[in-house]
Short mmCIF file of C-alpha atoms and ligand atoms in Angstrom, two decimals:
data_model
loop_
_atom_site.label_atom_id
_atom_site.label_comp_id
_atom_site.label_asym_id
_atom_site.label_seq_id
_atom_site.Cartn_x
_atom_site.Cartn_y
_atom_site.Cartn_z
CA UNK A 1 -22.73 -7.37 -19.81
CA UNK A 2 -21.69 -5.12 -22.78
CA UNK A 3 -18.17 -4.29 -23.43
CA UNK A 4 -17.72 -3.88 -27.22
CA UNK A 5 -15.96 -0.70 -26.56
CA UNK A 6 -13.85 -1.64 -23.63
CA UNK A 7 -12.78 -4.52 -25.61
CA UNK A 8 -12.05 -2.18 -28.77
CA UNK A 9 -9.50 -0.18 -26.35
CA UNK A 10 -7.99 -2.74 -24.47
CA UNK A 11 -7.27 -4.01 -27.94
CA UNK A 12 -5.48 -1.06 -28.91
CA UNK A 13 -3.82 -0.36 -25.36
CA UNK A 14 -2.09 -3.78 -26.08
CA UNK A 15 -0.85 -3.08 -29.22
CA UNK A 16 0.85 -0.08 -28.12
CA UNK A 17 1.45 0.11 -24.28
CA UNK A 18 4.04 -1.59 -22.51
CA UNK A 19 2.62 -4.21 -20.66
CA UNK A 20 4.80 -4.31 -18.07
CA UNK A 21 3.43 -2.10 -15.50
CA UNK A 22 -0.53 -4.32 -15.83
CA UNK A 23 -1.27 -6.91 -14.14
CA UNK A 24 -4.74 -7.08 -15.97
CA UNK A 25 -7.11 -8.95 -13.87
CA UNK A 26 -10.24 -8.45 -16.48
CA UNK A 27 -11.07 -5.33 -19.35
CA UNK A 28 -12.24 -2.59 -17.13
CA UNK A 29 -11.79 0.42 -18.86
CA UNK A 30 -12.74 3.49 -17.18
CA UNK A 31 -14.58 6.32 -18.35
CA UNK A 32 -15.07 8.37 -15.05
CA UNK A 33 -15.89 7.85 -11.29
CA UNK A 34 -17.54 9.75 -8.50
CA UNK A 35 -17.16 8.64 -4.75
CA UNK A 36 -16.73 5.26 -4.38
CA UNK A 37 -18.61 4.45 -7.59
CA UNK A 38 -16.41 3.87 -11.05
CA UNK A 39 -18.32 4.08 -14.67
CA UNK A 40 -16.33 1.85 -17.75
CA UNK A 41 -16.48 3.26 -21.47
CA UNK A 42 -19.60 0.67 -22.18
CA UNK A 43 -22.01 2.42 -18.78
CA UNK A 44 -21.61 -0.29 -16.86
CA UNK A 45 -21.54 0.81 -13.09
CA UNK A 46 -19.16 -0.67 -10.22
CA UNK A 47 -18.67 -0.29 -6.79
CA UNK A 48 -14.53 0.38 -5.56
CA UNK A 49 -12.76 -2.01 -3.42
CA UNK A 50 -9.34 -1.16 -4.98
CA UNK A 51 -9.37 2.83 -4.80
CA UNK A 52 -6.66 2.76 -7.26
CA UNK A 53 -4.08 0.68 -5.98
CA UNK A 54 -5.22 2.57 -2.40
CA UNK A 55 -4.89 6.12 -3.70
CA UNK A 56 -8.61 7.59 -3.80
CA UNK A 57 -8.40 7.72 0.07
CA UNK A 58 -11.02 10.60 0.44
CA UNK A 59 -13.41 8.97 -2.72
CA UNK A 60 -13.03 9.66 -6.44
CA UNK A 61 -13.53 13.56 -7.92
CA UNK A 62 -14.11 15.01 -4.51
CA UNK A 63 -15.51 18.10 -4.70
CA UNK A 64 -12.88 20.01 -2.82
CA UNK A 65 -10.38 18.23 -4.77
CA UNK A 66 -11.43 19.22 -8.04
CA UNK A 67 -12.16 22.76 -6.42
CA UNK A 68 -8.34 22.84 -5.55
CA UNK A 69 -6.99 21.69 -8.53
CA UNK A 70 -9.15 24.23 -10.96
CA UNK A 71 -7.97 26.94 -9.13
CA UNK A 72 -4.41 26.26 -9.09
CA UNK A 73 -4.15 25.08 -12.30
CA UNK A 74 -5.68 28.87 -13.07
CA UNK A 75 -2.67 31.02 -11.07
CA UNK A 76 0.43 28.36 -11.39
CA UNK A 77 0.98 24.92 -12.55
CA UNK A 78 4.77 24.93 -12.49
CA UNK A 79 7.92 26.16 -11.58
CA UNK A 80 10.15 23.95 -10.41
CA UNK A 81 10.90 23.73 -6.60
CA UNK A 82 14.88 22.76 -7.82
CA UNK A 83 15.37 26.53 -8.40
CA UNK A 84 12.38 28.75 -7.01
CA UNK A 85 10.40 28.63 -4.02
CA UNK A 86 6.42 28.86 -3.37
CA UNK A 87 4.31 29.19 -1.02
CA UNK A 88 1.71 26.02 -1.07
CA UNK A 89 4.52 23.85 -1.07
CA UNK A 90 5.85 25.65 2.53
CA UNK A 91 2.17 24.79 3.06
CA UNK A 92 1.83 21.36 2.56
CA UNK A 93 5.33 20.64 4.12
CA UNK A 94 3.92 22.36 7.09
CA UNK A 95 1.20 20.65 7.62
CA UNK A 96 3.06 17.39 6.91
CA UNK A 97 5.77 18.09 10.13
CA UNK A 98 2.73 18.58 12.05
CA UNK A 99 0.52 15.53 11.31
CA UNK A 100 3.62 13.06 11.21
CA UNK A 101 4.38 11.16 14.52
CA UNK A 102 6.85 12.76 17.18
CA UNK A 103 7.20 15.90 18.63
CA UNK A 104 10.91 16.54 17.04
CA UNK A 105 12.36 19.09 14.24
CA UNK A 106 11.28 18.02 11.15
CA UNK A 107 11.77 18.44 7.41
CA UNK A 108 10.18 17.14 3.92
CA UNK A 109 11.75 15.89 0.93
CA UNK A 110 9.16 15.88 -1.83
CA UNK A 111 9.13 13.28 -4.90
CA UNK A 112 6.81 11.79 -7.57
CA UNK A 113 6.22 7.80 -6.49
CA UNK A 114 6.68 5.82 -3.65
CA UNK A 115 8.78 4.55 -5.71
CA UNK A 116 11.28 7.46 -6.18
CA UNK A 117 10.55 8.02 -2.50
CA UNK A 118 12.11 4.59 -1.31
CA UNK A 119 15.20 5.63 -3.18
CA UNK A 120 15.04 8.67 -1.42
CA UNK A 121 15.25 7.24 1.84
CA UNK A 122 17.67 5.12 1.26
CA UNK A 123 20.06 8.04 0.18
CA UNK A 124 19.21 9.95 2.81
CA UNK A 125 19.86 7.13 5.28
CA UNK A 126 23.47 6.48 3.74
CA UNK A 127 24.01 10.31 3.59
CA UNK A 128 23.03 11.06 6.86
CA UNK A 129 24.42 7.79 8.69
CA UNK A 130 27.86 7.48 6.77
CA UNK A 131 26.22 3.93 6.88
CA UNK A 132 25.80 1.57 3.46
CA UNK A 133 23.84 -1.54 4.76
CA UNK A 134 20.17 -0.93 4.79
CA UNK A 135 17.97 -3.72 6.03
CA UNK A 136 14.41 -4.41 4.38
CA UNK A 137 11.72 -7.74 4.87
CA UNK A 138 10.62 -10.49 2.84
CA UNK A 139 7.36 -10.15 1.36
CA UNK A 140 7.65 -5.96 1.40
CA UNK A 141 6.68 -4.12 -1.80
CA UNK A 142 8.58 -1.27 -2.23
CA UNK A 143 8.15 -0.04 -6.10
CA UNK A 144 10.19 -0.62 -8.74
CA UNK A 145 12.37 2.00 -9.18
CA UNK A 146 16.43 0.61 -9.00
CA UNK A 147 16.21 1.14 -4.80
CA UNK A 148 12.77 0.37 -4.12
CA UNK A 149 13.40 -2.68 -6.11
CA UNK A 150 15.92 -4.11 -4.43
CA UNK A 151 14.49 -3.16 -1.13
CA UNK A 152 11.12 -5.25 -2.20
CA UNK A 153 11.13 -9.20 -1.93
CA UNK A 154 8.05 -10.21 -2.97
CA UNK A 155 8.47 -12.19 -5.99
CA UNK A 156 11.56 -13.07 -8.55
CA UNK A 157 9.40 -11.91 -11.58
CA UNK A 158 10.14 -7.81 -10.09
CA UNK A 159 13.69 -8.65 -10.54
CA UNK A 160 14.08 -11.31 -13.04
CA UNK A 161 17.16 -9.76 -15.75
CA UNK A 162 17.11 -6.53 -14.34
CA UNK A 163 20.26 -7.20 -12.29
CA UNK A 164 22.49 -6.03 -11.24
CA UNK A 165 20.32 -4.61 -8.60
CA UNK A 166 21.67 -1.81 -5.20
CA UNK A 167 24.50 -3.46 -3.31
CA UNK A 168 24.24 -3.61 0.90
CA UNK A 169 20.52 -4.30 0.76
CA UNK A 170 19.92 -6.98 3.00
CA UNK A 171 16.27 -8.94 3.98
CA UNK A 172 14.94 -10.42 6.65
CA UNK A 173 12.02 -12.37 7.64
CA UNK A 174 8.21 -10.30 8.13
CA UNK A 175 6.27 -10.99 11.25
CA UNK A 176 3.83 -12.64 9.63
CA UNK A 177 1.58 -14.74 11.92
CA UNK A 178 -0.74 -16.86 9.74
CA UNK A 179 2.03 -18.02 7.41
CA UNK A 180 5.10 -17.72 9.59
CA UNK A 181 8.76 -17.67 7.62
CA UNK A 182 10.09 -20.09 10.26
CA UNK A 183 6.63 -21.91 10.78
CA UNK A 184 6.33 -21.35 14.14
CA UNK A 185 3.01 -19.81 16.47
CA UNK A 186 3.28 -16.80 18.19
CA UNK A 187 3.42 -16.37 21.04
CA UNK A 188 5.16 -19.33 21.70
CA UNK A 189 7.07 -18.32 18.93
CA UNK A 190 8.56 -15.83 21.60
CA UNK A 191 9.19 -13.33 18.57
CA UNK A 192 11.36 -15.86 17.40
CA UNK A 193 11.75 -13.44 13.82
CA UNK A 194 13.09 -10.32 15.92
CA UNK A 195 15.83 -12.85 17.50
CA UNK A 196 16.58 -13.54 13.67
CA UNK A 197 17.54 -10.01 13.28
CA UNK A 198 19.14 -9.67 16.45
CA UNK A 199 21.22 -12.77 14.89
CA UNK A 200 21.78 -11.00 11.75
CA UNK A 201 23.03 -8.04 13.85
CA UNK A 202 25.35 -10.07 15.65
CA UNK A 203 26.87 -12.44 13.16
CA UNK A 204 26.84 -11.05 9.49
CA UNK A 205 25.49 -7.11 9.49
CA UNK A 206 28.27 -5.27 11.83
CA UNK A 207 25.34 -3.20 13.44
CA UNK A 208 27.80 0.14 12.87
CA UNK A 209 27.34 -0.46 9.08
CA UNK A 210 23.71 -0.18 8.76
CA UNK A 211 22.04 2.88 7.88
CA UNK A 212 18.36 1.87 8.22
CA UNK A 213 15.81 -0.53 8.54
CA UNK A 214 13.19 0.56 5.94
CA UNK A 215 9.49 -1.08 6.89
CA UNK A 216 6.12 -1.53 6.24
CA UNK A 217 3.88 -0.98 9.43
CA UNK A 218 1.45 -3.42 8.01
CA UNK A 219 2.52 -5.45 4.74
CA UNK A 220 0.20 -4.02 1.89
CA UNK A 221 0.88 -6.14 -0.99
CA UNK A 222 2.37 -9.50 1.11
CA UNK A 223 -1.35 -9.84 1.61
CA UNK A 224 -2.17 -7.50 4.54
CA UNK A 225 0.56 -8.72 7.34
CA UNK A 226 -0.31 -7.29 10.66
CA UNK A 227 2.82 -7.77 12.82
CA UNK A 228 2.39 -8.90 17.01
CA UNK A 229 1.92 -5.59 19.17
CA UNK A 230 5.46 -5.73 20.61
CA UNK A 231 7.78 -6.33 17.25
CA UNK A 232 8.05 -2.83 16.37
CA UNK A 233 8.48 -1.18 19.88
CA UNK A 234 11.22 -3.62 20.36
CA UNK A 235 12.60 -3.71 16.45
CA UNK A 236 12.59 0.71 17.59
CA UNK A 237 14.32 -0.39 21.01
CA UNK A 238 16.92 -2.25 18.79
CA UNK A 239 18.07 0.26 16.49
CA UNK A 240 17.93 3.14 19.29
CA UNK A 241 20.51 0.95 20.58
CA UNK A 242 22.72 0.96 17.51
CA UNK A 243 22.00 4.24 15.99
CA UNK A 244 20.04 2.12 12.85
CA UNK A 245 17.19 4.39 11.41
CA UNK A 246 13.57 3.54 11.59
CA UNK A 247 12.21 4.37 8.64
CA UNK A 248 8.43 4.04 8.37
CA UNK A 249 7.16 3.11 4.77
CA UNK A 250 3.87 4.37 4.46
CA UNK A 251 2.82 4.41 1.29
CA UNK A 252 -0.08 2.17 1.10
CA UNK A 253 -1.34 2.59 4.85
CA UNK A 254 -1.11 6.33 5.38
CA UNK A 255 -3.43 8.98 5.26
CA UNK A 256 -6.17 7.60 7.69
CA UNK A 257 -6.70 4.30 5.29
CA UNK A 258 -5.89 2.16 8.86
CA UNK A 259 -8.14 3.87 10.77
CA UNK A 260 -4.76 6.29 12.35
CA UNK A 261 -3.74 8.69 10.12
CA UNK A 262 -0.58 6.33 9.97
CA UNK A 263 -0.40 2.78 10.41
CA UNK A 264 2.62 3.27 13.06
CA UNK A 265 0.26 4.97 15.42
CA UNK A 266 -1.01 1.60 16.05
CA UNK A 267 2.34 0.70 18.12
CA UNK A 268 2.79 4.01 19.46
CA UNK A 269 6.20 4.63 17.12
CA UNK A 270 7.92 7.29 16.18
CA UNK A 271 9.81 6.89 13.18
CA UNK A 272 13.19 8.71 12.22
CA UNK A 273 11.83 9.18 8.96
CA UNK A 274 8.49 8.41 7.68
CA UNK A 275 7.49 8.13 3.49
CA UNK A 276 4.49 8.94 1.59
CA UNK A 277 3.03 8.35 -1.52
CA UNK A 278 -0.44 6.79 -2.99
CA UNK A 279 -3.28 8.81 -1.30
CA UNK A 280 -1.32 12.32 -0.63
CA UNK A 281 -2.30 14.41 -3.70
CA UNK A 282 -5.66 11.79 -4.59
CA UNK A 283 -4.12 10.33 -7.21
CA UNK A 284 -1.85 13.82 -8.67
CA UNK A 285 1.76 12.37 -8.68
CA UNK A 286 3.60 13.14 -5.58
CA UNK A 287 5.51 11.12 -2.89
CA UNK A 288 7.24 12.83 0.08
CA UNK A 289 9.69 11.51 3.10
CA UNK A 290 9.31 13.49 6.34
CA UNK A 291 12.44 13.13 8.34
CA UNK A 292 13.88 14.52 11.53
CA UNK A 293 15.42 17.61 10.19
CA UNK A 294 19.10 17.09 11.71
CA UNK A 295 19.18 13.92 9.08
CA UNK A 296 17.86 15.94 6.11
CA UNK A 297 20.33 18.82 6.89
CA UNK A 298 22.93 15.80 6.50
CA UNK A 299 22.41 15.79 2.47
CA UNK A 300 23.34 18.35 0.33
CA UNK A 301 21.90 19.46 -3.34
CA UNK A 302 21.39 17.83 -5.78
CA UNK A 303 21.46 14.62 -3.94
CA UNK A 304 17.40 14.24 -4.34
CA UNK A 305 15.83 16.92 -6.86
CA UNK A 306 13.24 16.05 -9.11
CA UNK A 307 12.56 18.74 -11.67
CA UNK A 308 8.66 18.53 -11.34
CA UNK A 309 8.38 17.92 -7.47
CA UNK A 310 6.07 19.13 -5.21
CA UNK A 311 3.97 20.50 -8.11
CA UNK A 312 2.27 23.46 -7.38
CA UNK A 313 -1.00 21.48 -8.48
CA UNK A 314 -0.59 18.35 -7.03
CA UNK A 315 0.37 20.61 -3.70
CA UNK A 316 -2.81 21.86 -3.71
CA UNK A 317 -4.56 18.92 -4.25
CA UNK A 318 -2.93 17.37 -1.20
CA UNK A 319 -3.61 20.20 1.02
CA UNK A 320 -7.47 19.86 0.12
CA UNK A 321 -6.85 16.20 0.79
CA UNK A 322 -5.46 16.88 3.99
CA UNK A 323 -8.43 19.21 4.61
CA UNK A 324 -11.09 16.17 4.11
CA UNK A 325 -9.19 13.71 6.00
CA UNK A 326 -9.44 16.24 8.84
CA UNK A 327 -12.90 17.61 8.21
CA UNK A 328 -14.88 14.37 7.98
CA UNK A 329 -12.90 12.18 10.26
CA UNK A 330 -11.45 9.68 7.83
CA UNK A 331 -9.37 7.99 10.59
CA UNK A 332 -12.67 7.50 12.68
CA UNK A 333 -14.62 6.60 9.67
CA UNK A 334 -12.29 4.37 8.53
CA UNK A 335 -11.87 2.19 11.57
CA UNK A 336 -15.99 1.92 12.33
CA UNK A 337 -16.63 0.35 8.69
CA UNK A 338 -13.49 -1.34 8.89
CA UNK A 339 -14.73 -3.23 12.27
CA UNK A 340 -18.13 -3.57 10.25
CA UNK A 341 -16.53 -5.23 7.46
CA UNK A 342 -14.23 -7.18 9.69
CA UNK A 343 -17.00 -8.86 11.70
CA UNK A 344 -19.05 -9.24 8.16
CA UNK A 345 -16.20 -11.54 6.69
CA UNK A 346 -15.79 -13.74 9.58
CA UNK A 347 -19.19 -14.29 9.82
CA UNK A 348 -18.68 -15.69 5.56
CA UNK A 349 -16.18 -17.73 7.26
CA UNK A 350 -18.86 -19.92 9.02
CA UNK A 351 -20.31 -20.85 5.65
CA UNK A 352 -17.03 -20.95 3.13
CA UNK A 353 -14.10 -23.23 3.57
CA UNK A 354 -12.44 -21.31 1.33
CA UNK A 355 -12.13 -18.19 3.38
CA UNK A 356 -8.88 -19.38 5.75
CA UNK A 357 -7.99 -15.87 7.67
CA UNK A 358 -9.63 -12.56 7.40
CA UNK A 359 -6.93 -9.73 8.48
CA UNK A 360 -7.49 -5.53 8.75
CA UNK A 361 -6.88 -2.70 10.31
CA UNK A 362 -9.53 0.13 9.31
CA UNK A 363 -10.28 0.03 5.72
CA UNK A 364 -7.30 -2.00 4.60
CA UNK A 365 -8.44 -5.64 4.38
CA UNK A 366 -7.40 -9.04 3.17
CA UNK A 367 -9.46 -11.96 3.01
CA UNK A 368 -6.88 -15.31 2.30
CA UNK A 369 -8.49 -17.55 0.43
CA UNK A 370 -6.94 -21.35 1.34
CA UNK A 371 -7.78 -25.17 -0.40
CA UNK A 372 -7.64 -26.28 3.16
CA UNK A 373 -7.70 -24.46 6.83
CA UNK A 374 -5.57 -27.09 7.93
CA UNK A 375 -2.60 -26.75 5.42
CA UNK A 376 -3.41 -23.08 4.11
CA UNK A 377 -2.51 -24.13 0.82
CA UNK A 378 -3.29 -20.36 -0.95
CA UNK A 379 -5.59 -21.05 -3.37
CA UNK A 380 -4.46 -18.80 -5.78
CA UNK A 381 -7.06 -19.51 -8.70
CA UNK A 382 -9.82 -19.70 -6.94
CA UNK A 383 -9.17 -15.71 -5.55
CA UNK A 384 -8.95 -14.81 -9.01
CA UNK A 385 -11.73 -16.67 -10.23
CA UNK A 386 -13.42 -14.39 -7.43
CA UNK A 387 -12.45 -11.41 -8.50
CA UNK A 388 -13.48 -12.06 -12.15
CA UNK A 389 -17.02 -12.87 -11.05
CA UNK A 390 -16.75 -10.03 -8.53
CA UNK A 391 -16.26 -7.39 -11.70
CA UNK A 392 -19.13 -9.41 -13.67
CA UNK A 393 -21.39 -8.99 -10.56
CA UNK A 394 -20.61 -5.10 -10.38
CA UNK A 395 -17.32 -4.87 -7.93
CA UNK A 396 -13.71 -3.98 -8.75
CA UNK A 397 -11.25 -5.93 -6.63
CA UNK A 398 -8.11 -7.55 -7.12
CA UNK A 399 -6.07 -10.20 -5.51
CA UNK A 400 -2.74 -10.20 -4.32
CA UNK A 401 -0.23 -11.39 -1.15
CA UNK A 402 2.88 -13.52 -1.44
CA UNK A 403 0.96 -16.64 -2.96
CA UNK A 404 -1.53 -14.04 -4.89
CA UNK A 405 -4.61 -15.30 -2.82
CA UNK A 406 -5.77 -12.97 -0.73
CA UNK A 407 -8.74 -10.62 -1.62
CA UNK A 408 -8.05 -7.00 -1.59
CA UNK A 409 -10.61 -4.95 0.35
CA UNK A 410 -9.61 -1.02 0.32
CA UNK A 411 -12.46 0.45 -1.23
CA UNK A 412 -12.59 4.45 -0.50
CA UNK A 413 -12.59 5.80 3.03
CA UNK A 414 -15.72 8.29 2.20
CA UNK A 415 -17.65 5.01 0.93
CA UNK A 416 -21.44 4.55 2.51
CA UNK A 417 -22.18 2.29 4.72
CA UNK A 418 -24.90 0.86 2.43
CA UNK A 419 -22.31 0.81 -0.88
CA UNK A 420 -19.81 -1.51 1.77
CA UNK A 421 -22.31 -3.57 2.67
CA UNK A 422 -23.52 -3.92 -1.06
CA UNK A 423 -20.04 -4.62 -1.80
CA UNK A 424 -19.39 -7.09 0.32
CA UNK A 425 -22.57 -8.90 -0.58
CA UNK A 426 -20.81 -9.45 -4.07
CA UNK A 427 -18.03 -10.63 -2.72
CA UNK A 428 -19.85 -13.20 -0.91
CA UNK A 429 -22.07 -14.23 -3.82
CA UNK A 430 -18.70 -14.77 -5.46
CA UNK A 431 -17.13 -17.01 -3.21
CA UNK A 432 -20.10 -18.88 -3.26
CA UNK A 433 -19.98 -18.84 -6.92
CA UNK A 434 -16.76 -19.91 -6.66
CA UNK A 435 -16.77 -22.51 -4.18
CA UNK A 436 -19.98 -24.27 -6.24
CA UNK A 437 -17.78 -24.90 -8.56
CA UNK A 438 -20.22 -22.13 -11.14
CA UNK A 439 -16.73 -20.18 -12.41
CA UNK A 440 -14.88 -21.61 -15.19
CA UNK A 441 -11.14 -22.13 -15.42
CA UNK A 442 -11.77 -20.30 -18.43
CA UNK A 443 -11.61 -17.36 -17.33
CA UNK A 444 -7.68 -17.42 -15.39
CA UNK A 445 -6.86 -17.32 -19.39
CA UNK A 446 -8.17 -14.21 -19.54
CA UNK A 447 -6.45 -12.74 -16.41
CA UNK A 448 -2.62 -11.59 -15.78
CA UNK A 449 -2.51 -11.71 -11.83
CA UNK A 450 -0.36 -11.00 -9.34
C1 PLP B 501 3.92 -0.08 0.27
C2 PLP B 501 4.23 0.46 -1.08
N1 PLP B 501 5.39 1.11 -1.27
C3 PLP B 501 5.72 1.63 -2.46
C4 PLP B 501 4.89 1.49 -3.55
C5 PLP B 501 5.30 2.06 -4.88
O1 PLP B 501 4.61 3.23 -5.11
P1 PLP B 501 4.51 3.81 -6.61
O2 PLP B 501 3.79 2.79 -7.41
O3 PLP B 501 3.78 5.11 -6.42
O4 PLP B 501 5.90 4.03 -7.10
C6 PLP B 501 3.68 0.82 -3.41
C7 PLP B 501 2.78 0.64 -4.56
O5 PLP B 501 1.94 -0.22 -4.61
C8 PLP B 501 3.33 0.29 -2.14
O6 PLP B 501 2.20 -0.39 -1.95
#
């Protein structure tokens, strides 16, 4: 494999980037990328699994995209919504009211990250409640902004010195099924984790004091958590009955990537307030929360203005996105490959002991890689090990979850058939690589993982 000259600029990257935002898993340096196919600076060709941290929802440089862009960039490419108004924003907010779950008055508050969006909605929960507790889970990734931070609980290192962090955030326990918090099985279980909150509710969070519960539909980065059918109708059922806010974090599972256009669809929720980021614009920086409008009309200016929001670019960008995800049936697409791939991994699970659970919905996918079914001991090296042989064999793909061992599978939702199945042939050949012992412990010295 050549690499002299991603070498040569991860060299200098390193000498004058802060490393702090990378978690480097191994020197792929990117030159360009078409579809569901990336190029680094030395030719080499890979196939996508990690869409950019789950952004190129509708495939990398599509057409209509780049179509968008040119032309806006051409009339206007800012202005600043803070003290002007234009028209594709209206657009895009538009169409956002419309596509978000439930039939009630809406309104959009654009931003730049998830990140900034989190804080966002935890503002606009305090502003609009008169509320300061706001209630988040244990494993959720949130950003790293001051709110988002101290709304995510995934690990210390996201927090370590940075103190101190938002008061009133509180955290509770996931539904997480495979690796429960209070090691219990559902359904025997009986939901035991919602009567922790109920708990919560009635002994140390005075249920008139918090704003919001802020959630993940399905945890992204805990490792792909699916939660039981009933916890989130009933969690809803729970704060209808205290006037707590649902809000509906979709930053990593909107835009079709579940096989809905948003995760919550999957219960049949309807959130008080639903966030954005990742996919919206493909990539442009933008974030929005879509909130029943009697909340937003709650806050007043400047409580959340952002000098370059809802760029005029980036706007259009997301409308053409919006277009795709409409025009070729992402959602459908999505959850046919996603089955495909589903029933492709658990068939690897006949042959590799390594492979403990294999968990999806549509194109969002985690294989957790275990040292033993019976004690799911996360084996943490061995997924990276994976992934480094993975990226020799042609694949990009990452690990992640709370113990970092679970394979990331979110490759683009315009990918082929033929490039998923080619895909997931690496990933195979890599596990077997893997579990034969034929990757070095060499190589973890190489990687920075999650
Ligand atoms: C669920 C979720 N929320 C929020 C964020 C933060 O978004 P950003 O990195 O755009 O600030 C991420 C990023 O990975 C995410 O997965």
């Amino acid at each position: 494999m050549k690499l002299e000259k991603s070498l040569e600029i991860v060299e200098r990257d390193r000498r004058v980037i802060s490393q702090a935002s990378r978690i480097a898993y191994y020197p792929l340096v990117v030159d360009r990328a078409s579809g569901s196919k990336l190029w680094d600076v030395d030719g080499n060709e890979y196939i996508d699994f990690l869409s950019g941290a789950a952004v190129n929802n509708v495939g990398h440089c599509h057409p209509r995209v780049v179509e968008a862009i040119r032309e806006q960039a051409g009339r206007l490419i800012h202005n600043t919504l803070g003290y002007t108004y234009y028209e594709v924003a209206v657009e895009l907010a538009e169409r956002l009211v419309k596509l978000t779950p439930g039939g009630f008055r809406k309104r959009v508050s654009f931003s730049l990250s998830g990140s900034d969006a989190n804080d966002g909605a935890i503002k606009l929960a305090r502003a609009s409640t008169g509320r300061s507790k706001v209630v988040s889970f244990l494993g959720s990734y949130h950003g790293t902004t001051y709110g988002a931070l101290t709304l995510s609980a995934i690990t210390p290192r996201m927090r370590r010195r940075l103190g101190p962090l938002l008061p009133e955030i509180y955290h509770v326990p996931y539904p997480d099924c495979y690796r429960c918090y209070f090691a219990l099985t559902y359904p025997e279980c009986g939901l035991h984790c919602l009567e922790h909150i109920e708990l919560m509710l009635d002994m140390v969070l005075p249920p008139d004091e918090v704003a919001a519960f802020i959630l993940e539909p399905i945890q992204g980065d805990a490792g792909i958590v699916i939660p039981p059918d009933e916890f989130w109708p009933r969690l809803k059922r729970l704060c209808e009955e205290h006037g707590i806010l649902f809000i509906d974090e979709e930053v990593q599972t909107g835009f079709a990537r579940t096989g809905r256009m948003f995760a919550i669809e999957h219960w049949g929720v309807d959130p008080d307030a639903l966030i954005v980021a990742k996919p919206i614009a493909a990539g442009l920086p933008m974030a929005a929360i879509i909130a029943r409008a009697e909340l937003m009309e709650r806050w007043v200016a400047p409580a959340h203005l952002f000098t370059t929001e809802a760029n005029p670019v980036a706007c259009a960008a997301a409308l053409a996105v919006l277009d795709i995800i409409e025009g070729e049936n992402l959602p459908e697409r999505a959850e046919r490959l996603g089955e495909k791939a589903l029933r492709r991994l658990r068939e690897m699970m006949e042959s590799y002991e390594l492979i403990g659970d294999v968990r999806g919905r549509g194109l969002l996918i985690g294989v957790d890689l275990v040292r033993s079914r019976e004690t799911r001991e996360p084996a943490r090296a061995e997924a990276m090990k994976v992934c480094w042989r993975a990226w020799e064999r042609g694949l990009v793909m990452i690990s992640f979850g709370r113990f970092g061992n679970v394979l990331r599978i979110a490759p683009p939702l315009t990918i082929t058939e033929e490039e998923l199945m080619e895909g997931l042939d690496i990933v195979e050949a890599s596990i077997r690589d893997v579990s034969e012992g034929r990757v070095p412990d060499s190589v973890l010295e190489k990687m920075v993982a999650w």
